[in-house]
GROMACS .gro file of N, CA and C in nm:
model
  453
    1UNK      N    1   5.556   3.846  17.074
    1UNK     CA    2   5.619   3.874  16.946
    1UNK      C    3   5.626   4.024  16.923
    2UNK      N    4   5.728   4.081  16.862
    2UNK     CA    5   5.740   4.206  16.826
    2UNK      C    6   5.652   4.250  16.718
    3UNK      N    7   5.619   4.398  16.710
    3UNK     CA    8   5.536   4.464  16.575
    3UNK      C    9   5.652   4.448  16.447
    4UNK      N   10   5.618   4.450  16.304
    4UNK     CA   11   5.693   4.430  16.265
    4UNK      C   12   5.592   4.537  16.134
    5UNK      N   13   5.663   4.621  16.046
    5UNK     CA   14   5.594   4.678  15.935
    5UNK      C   15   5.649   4.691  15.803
    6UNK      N   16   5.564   4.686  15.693
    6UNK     CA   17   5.648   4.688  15.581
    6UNK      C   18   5.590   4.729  15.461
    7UNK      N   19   5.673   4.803  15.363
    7UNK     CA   20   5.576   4.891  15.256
    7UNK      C   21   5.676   4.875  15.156
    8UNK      N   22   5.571   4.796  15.029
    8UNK     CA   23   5.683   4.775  14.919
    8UNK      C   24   5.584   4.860  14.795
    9UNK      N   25   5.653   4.896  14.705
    9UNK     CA   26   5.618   4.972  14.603
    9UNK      C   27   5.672   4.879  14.454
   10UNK      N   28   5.570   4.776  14.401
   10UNK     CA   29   5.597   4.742  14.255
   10UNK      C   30   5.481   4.801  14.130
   11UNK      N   31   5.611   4.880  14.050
   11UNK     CA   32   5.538   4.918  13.925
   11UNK      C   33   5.437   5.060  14.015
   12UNK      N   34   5.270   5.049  13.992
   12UNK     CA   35   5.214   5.167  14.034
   12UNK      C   36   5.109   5.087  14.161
   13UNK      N   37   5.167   4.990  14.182
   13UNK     CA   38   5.131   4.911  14.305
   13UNK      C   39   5.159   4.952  14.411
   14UNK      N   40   5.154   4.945  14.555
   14UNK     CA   41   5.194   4.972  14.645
   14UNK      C   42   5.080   4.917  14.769
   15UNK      N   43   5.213   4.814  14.839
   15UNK     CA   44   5.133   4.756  14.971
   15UNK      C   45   5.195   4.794  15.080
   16UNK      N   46   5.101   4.844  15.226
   16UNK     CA   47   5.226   4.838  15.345
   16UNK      C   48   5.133   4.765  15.449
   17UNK      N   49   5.240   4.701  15.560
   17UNK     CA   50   5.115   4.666  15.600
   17UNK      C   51   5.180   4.645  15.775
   18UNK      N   52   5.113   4.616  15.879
   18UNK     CA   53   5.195   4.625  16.011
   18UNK      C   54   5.112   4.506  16.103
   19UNK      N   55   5.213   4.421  16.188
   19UNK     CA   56   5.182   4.357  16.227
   19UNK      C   57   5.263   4.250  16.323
   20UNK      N   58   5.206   4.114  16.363
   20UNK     CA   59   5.315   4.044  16.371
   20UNK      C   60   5.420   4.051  16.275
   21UNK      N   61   5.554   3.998  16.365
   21UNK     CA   62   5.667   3.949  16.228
   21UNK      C   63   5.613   3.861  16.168
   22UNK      N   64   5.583   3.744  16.194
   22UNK     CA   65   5.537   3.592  16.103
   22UNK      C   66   5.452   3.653  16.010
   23UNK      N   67   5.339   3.773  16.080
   23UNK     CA   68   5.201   3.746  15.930
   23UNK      C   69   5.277   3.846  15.833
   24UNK      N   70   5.385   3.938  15.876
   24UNK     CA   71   5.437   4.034  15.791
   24UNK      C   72   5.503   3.966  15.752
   25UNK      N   73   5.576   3.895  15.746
   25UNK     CA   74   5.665   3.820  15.653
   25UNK      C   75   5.621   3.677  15.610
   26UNK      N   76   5.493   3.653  15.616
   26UNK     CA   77   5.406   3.558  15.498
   26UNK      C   78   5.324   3.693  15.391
   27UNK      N   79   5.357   3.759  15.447
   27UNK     CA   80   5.293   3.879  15.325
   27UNK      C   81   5.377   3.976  15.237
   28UNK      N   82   5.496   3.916  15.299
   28UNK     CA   83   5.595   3.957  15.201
   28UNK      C   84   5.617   3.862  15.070
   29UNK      N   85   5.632   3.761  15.112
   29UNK     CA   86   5.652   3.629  15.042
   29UNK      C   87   5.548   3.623  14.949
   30UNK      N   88   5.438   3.656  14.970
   30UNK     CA   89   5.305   3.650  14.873
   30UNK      C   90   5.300   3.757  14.758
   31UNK      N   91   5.339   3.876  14.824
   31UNK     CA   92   5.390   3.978  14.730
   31UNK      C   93   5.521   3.949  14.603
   32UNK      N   94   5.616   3.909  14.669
   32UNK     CA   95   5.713   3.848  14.606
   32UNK      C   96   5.706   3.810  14.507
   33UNK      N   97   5.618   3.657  14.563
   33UNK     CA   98   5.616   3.532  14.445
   33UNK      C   99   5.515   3.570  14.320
   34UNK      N  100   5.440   3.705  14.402
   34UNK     CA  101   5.341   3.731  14.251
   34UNK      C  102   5.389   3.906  14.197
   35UNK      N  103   5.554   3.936  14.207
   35UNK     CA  104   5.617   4.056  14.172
   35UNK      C  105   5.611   4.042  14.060
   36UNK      N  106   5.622   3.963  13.948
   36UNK     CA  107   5.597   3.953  13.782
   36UNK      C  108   5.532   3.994  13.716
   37UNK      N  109   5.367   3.920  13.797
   37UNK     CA  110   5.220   4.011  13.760
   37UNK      C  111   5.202   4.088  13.795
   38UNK      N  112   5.275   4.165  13.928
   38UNK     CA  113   5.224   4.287  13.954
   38UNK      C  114   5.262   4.413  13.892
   39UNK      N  115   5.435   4.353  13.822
   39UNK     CA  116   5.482   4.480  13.713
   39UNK      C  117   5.363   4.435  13.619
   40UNK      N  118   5.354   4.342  13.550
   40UNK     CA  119   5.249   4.342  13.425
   40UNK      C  120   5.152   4.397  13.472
   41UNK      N  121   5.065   4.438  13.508
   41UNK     CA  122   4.932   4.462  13.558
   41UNK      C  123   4.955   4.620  13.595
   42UNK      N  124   5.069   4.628  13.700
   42UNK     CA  125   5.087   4.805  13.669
   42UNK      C  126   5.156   4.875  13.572
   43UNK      N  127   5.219   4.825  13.415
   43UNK     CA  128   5.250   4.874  13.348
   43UNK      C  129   5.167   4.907  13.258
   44UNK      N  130   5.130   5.058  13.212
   44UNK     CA  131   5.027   5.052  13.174
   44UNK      C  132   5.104   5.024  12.993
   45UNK      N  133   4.994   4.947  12.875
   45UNK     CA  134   5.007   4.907  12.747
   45UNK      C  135   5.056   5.062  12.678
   46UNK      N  136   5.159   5.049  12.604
   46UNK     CA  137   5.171   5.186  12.493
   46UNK      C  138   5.117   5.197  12.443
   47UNK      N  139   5.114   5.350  12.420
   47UNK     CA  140   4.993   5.432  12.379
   47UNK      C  141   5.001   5.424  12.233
   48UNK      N  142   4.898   5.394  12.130
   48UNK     CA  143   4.867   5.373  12.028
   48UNK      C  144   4.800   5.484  12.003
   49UNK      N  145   4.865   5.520  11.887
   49UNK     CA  146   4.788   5.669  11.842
   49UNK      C  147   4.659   5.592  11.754
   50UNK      N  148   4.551   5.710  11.801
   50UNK     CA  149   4.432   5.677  11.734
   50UNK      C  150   4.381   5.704  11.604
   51UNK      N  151   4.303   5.572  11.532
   51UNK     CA  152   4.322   5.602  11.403
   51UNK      C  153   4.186   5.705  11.383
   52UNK      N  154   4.117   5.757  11.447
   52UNK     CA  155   4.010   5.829  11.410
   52UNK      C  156   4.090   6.000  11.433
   53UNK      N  157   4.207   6.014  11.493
   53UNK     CA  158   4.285   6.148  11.490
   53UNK      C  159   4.354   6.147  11.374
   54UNK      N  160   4.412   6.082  11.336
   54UNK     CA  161   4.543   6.063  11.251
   54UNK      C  162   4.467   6.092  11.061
   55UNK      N  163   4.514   6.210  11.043
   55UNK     CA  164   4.461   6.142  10.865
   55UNK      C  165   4.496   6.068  10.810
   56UNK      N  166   4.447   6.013  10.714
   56UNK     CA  167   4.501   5.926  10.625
   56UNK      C  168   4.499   5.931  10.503
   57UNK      N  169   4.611   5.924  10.411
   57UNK     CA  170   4.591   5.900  10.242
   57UNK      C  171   4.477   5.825  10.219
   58UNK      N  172   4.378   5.913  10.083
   58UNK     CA  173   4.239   5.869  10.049
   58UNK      C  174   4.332   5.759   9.962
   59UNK      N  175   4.414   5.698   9.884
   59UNK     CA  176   4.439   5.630   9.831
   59UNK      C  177   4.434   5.589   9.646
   60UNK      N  178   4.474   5.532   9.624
   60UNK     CA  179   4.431   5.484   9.465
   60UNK      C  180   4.237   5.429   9.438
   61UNK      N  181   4.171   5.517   9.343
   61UNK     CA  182   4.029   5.543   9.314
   61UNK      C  183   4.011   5.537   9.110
   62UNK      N  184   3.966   5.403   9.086
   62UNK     CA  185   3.974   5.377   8.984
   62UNK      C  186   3.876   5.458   8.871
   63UNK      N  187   3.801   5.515   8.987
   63UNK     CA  188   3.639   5.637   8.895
   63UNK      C  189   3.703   5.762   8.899
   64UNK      N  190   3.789   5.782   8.961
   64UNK     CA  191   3.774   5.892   8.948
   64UNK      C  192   3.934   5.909   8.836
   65UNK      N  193   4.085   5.793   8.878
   65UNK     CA  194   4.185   5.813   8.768
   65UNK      C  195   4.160   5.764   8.669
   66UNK      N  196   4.029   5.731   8.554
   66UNK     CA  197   3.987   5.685   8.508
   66UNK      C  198   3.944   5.859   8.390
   67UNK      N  199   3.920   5.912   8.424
   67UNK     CA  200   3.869   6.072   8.377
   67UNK      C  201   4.006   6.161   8.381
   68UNK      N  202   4.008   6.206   8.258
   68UNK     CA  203   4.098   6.316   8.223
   68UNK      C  204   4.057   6.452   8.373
   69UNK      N  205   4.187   6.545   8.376
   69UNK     CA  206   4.205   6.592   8.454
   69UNK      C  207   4.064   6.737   8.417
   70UNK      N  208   4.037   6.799   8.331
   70UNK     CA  209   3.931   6.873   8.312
   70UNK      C  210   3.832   6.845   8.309
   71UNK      N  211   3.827   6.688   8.267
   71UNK     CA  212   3.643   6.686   8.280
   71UNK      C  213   3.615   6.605   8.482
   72UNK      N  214   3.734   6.566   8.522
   72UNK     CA  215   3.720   6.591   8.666
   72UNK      C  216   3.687   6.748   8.744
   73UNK      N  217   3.792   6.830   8.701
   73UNK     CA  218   3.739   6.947   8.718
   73UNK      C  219   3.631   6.990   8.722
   74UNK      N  220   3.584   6.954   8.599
   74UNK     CA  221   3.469   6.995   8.561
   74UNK      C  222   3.320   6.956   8.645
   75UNK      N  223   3.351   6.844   8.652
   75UNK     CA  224   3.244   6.758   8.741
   75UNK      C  225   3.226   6.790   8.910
   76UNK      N  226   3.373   6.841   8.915
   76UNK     CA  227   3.345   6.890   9.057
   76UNK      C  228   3.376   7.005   9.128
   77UNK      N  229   3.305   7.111   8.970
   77UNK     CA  230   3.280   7.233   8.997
   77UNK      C  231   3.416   7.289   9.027
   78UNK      N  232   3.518   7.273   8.970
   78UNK     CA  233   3.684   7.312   9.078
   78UNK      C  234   3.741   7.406   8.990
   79UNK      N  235   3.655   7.446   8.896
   79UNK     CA  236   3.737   7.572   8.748
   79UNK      C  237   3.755   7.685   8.839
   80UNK      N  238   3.682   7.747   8.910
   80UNK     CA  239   3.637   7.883   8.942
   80UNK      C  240   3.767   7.932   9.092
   81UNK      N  241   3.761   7.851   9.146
   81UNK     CA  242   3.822   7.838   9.307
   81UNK      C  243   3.922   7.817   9.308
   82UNK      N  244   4.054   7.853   9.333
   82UNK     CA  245   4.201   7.826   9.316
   82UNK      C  246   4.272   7.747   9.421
   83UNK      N  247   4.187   7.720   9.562
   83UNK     CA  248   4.184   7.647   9.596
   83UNK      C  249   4.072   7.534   9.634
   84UNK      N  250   3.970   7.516   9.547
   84UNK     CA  251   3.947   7.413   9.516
   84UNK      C  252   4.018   7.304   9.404
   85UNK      N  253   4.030   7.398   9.307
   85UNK     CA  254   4.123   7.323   9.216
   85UNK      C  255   4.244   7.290   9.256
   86UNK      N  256   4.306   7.344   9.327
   86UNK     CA  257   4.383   7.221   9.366
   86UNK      C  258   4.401   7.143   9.439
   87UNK      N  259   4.305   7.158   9.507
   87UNK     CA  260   4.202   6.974   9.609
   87UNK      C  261   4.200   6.915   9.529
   88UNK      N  262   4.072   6.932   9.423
   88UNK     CA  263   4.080   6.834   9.297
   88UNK      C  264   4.183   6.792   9.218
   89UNK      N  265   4.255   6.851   9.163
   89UNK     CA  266   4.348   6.848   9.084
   89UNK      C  267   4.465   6.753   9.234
   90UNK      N  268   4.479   6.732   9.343
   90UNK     CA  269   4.543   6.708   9.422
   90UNK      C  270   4.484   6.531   9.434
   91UNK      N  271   4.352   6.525   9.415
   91UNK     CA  272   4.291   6.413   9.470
   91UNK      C  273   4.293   6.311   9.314
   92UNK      N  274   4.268   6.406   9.206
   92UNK     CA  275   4.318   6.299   9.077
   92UNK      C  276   4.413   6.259   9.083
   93UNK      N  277   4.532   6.333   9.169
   93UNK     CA  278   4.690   6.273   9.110
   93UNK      C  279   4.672   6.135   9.238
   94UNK      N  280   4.609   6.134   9.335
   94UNK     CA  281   4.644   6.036   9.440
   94UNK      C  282   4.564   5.938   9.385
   95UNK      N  283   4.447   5.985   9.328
   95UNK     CA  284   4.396   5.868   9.289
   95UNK      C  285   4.421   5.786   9.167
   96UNK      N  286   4.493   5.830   9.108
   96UNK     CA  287   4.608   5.787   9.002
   96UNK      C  288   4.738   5.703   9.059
   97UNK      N  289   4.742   5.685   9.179
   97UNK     CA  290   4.853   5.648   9.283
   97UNK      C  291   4.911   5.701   9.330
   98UNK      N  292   4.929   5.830   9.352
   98UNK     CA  293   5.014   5.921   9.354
   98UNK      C  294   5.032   5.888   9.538
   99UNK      N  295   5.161   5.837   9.619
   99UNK     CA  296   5.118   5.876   9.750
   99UNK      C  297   5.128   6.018   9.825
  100UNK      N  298   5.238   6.031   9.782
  100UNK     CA  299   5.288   6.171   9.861
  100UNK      C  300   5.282   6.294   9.701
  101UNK      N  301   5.259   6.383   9.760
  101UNK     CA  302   5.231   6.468   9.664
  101UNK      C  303   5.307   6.652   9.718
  102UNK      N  304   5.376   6.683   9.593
  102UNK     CA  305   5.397   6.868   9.604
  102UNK      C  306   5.333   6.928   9.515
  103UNK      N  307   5.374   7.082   9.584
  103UNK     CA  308   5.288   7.151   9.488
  103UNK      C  309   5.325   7.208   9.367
  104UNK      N  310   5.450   7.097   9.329
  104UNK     CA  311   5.456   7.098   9.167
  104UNK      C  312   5.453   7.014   9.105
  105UNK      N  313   5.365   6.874   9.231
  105UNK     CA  314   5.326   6.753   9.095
  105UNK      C  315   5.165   6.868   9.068
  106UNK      N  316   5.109   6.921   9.186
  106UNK     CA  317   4.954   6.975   9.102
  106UNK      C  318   5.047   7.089   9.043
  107UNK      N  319   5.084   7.147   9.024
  107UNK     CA  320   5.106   7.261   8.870
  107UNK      C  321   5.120   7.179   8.737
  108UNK      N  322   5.250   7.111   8.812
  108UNK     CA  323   5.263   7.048   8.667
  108UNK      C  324   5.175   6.959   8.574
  109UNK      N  325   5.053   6.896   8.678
  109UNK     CA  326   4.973   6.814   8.603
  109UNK      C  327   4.858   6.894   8.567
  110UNK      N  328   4.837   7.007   8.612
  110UNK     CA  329   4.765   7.133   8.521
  110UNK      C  330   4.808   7.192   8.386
  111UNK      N  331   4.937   7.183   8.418
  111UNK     CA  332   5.020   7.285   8.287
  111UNK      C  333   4.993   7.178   8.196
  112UNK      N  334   5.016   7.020   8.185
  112UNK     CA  335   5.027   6.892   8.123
  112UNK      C  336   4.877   6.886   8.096
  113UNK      N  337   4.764   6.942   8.159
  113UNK     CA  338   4.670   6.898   8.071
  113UNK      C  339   4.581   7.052   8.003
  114UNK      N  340   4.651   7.149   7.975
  114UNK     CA  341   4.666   7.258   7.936
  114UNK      C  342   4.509   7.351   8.024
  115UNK      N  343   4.542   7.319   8.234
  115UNK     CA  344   4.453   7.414   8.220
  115UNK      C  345   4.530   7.552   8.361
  116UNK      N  346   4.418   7.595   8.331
  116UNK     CA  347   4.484   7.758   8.390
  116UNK      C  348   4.564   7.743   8.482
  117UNK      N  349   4.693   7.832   8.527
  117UNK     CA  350   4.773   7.806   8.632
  117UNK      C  351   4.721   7.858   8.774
  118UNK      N  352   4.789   7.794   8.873
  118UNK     CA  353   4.751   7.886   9.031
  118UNK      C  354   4.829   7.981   9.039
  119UNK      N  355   4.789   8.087   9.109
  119UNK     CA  356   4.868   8.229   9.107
  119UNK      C  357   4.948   8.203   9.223
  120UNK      N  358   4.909   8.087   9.378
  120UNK     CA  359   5.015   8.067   9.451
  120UNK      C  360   4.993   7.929   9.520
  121UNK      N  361   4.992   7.869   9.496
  121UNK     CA  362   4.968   7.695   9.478
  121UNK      C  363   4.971   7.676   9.654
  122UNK      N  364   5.118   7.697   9.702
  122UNK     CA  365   5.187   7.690   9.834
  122UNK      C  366   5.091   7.723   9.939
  123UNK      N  367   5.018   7.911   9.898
  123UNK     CA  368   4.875   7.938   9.949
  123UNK      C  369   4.714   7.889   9.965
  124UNK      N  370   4.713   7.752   9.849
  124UNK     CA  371   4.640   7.692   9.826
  124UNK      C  372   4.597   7.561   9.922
  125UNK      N  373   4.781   7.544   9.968
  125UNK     CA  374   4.780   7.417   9.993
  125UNK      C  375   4.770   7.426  10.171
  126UNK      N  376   4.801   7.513  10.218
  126UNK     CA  377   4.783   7.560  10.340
  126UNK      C  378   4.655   7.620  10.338
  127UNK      N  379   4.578   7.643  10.274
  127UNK     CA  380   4.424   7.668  10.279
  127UNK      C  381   4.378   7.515  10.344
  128UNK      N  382   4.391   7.455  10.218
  128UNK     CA  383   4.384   7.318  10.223
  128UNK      C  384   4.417   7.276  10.355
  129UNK      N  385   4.503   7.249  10.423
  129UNK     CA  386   4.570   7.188  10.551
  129UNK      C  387   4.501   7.275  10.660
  130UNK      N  388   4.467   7.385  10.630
  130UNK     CA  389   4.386   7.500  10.764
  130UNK      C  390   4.256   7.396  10.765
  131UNK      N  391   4.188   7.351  10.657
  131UNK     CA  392   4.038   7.317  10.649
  131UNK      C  393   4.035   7.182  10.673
  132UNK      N  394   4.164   7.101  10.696
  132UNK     CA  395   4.166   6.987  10.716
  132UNK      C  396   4.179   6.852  10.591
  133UNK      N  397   4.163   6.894  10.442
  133UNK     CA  398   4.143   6.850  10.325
  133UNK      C  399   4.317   6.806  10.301
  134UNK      N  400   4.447   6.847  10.334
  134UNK     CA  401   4.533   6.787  10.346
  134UNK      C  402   4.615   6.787  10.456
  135UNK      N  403   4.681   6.684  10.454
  135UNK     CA  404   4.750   6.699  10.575
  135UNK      C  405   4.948   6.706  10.526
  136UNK      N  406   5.038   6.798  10.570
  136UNK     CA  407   5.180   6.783  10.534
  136UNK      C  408   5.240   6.689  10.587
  137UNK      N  409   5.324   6.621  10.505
  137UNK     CA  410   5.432   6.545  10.571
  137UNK      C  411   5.541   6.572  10.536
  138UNK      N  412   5.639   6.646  10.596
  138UNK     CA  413   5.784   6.681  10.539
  138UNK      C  414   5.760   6.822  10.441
  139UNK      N  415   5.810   6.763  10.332
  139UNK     CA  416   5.781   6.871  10.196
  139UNK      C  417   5.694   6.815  10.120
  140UNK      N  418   5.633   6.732  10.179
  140UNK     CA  419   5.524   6.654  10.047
  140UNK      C  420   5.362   6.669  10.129
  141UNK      N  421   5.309   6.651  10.077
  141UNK     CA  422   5.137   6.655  10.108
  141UNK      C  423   5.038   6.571  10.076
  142UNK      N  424   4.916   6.505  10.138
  142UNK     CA  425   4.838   6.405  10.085
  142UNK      C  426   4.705   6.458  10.143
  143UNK      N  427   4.613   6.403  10.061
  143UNK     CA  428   4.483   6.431  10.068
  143UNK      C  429   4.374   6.334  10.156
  144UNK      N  430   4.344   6.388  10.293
  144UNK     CA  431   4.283   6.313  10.364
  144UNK      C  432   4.170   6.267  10.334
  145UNK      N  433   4.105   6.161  10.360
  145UNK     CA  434   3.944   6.134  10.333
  145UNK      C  435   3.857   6.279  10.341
  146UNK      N  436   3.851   6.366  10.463
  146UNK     CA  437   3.754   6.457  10.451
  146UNK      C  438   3.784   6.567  10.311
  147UNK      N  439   3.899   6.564  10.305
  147UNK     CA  440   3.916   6.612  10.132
  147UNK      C  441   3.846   6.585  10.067
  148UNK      N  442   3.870   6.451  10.020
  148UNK     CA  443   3.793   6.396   9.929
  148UNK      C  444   3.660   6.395   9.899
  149UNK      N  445   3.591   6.393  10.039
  149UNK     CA  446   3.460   6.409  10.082
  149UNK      C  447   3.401   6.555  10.011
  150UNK      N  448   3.460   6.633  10.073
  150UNK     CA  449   3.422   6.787  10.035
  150UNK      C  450   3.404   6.766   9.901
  151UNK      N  451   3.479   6.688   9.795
  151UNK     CA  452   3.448   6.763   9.678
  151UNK      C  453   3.282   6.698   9.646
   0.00000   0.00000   0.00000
Protein backbone atom coordinates (compact mmCIF):
# COMPACT_ATOMS: atom_id res chain seq x y z
CA UNK A 1 0.00 0.00 0.00
CA UNK A 2 1.14 3.50 -0.64
CA UNK A 3 2.03 6.34 2.23
CA UNK A 4 -0.70 8.50 2.23
CA UNK A 5 -0.74 12.08 4.51
CA UNK A 6 -3.10 14.55 5.61
CA UNK A 7 -3.50 17.84 7.65
CA UNK A 8 -6.81 19.45 8.23
CA UNK A 9 -7.23 22.67 10.17
CA UNK A 10 -10.95 23.15 11.99
CA UNK A 11 -11.62 26.32 13.94
CA UNK A 12 -8.10 26.47 16.28
CA UNK A 13 -7.87 22.69 15.88
CA UNK A 14 -5.51 21.17 13.78
CA UNK A 15 -4.73 17.38 12.93
CA UNK A 16 -2.11 15.88 10.40
CA UNK A 17 -1.31 12.71 10.29
CA UNK A 18 0.74 10.06 7.75
CA UNK A 19 0.28 6.73 6.98
CA UNK A 20 -1.42 3.96 5.24
CA UNK A 21 -4.19 5.20 2.76
CA UNK A 22 -7.02 3.05 4.60
CA UNK A 23 -5.90 4.26 8.32
CA UNK A 24 -5.59 7.91 6.75
CA UNK A 25 -8.73 7.90 5.40
CA UNK A 26 -10.65 6.24 8.48
CA UNK A 27 -9.13 9.31 10.18
CA UNK A 28 -10.40 11.54 8.00
CA UNK A 29 -13.88 10.34 8.31
CA UNK A 30 -13.62 10.55 12.16
CA UNK A 31 -12.54 14.06 11.94
CA UNK A 32 -15.33 14.84 9.64
CA UNK A 33 -18.22 13.31 11.33
CA UNK A 34 -17.13 15.15 14.60
CA UNK A 35 -16.31 18.80 12.38
CA UNK A 36 -19.43 20.45 14.34
CA UNK A 37 -17.89 19.91 17.79
CA UNK A 38 -14.75 20.69 16.80
CA UNK A 39 -15.82 24.34 15.52
CA UNK A 40 -17.81 24.49 18.94
CA UNK A 41 -15.05 23.59 21.13
CA UNK A 42 -12.49 25.81 19.15
CA UNK A 43 -14.60 28.80 19.11
CA UNK A 44 -13.71 30.53 21.83
CA UNK A 45 -17.36 32.13 23.97
CA UNK A 46 -17.59 36.21 23.55
CA UNK A 47 -16.00 38.18 25.58
CA UNK A 48 -18.21 39.59 28.29
CA UNK A 49 -17.06 42.67 29.75
CA UNK A 50 -16.47 42.37 33.42
CA UNK A 51 -18.72 43.59 35.90
CA UNK A 52 -16.03 44.27 38.58
CA UNK A 53 -14.25 46.86 35.68
CA UNK A 54 -17.24 48.51 34.46
CA UNK A 55 -18.86 51.27 36.91
CA UNK A 56 -22.01 51.35 37.68
CA UNK A 57 -24.93 53.85 38.60
CA UNK A 58 -25.17 53.81 42.62
CA UNK A 59 -28.89 54.05 41.88
CA UNK A 60 -32.19 55.28 43.64
CA UNK A 61 -31.37 55.48 47.89
CA UNK A 62 -34.43 56.21 49.90
CA UNK A 63 -32.05 57.67 53.22
CA UNK A 64 -30.41 59.56 51.70
CA UNK A 65 -33.49 61.33 48.86
CA UNK A 66 -35.35 61.46 51.83
CA UNK A 67 -33.10 64.73 53.36
CA UNK A 68 -33.16 68.13 51.92
CA UNK A 69 -30.14 68.96 49.85
CA UNK A 70 -28.16 71.09 52.86
CA UNK A 71 -28.68 69.10 55.62
CA UNK A 72 -27.15 66.20 53.24
CA UNK A 73 -24.42 68.49 52.73
CA UNK A 74 -24.16 69.04 55.83
CA UNK A 75 -23.89 65.54 57.11
CA UNK A 76 -21.32 64.79 54.75
CA UNK A 77 -19.10 67.44 55.50
CA UNK A 78 -19.41 68.68 51.50
CA UNK A 79 -19.88 72.79 52.43
CA UNK A 80 -16.15 73.51 52.36
CA UNK A 81 -14.77 71.42 49.09
CA UNK A 82 -16.09 72.40 45.67
CA UNK A 83 -15.50 69.29 44.61
CA UNK A 84 -16.83 67.41 47.16
CA UNK A 85 -19.95 69.17 46.96
CA UNK A 86 -20.60 68.26 44.00
CA UNK A 87 -20.16 64.42 44.60
CA UNK A 88 -22.69 65.02 47.13
CA UNK A 89 -24.85 67.25 45.68
CA UNK A 90 -24.35 64.68 42.46
CA UNK A 91 -25.23 61.53 44.59
CA UNK A 92 -28.61 63.26 46.14
CA UNK A 93 -29.85 63.96 42.67
CA UNK A 94 -29.24 60.03 41.68
CA UNK A 95 -30.52 59.05 44.62
CA UNK A 96 -33.63 60.90 44.03
CA UNK A 97 -33.64 58.85 40.63
CA UNK A 98 -31.85 60.82 38.79
CA UNK A 99 -30.00 58.32 36.10
CA UNK A 100 -27.83 60.23 33.99
CA UNK A 101 -26.82 63.43 35.30
CA UNK A 102 -25.00 67.18 33.97
CA UNK A 103 -23.39 69.63 35.38
CA UNK A 104 -26.37 71.76 35.33
CA UNK A 105 -28.78 69.35 36.91
CA UNK A 106 -25.92 69.82 40.14
CA UNK A 107 -25.93 73.79 39.75
CA UNK A 108 -29.22 73.99 39.31
CA UNK A 109 -30.27 71.86 42.25
CA UNK A 110 -27.86 74.07 44.39
CA UNK A 111 -29.16 77.38 43.11
CA UNK A 112 -32.95 75.61 43.90
CA UNK A 113 -32.03 74.94 47.32
CA UNK A 114 -30.37 78.37 47.86
CA UNK A 115 -26.76 77.08 48.44
CA UNK A 116 -23.40 78.57 47.30
CA UNK A 117 -22.52 78.23 43.62
CA UNK A 118 -19.35 76.23 42.00
CA UNK A 119 -16.90 78.56 40.52
CA UNK A 120 -16.33 75.65 37.72
CA UNK A 121 -18.59 72.67 38.13
CA UNK A 122 -17.11 71.03 34.58
CA UNK A 123 -13.59 71.17 36.77
CA UNK A 124 -15.28 69.49 39.50
CA UNK A 125 -16.61 66.87 37.58
CA UNK A 126 -13.43 65.72 35.96
CA UNK A 127 -11.84 65.83 39.40
CA UNK A 128 -14.49 63.55 40.12
CA UNK A 129 -13.95 61.09 37.03
CA UNK A 130 -9.81 61.46 37.63
CA UNK A 131 -10.62 59.85 41.31
CA UNK A 132 -12.93 57.43 39.96
CA UNK A 133 -16.28 58.84 41.95
CA UNK A 134 -17.90 59.39 38.39
CA UNK A 135 -17.80 57.95 35.46
CA UNK A 136 -18.95 60.07 31.77
CA UNK A 137 -21.23 58.86 29.42
CA UNK A 138 -21.68 61.07 26.38
CA UNK A 139 -22.52 64.59 27.89
CA UNK A 140 -24.11 63.22 30.92
CA UNK A 141 -22.40 61.71 34.10
CA UNK A 142 -23.26 59.18 36.95
CA UNK A 143 -21.97 58.45 40.19
CA UNK A 144 -20.23 55.14 40.69
CA UNK A 145 -20.52 53.06 43.91
CA UNK A 146 -16.88 54.09 44.99
CA UNK A 147 -18.38 57.68 44.92
CA UNK A 148 -20.75 57.05 46.99
CA UNK A 149 -18.56 55.21 49.28
CA UNK A 150 -16.10 58.11 49.71
CA UNK A 151 -18.62 60.27 51.09
Amino acid sequence: MSEAKIEIKIGQIEFSGQGQQEWVAKQLDKILSKAEDLITLSTPPPEQPSDSTQPKPMGKDTAIAGKTLPSFLSDKNATRSQVKKFLATAVWLEAKGNKRLTTGDVTKALKDSNQSRLSNPSDCLNKNVTKGFCEKDGREFFVTQEGKKSL
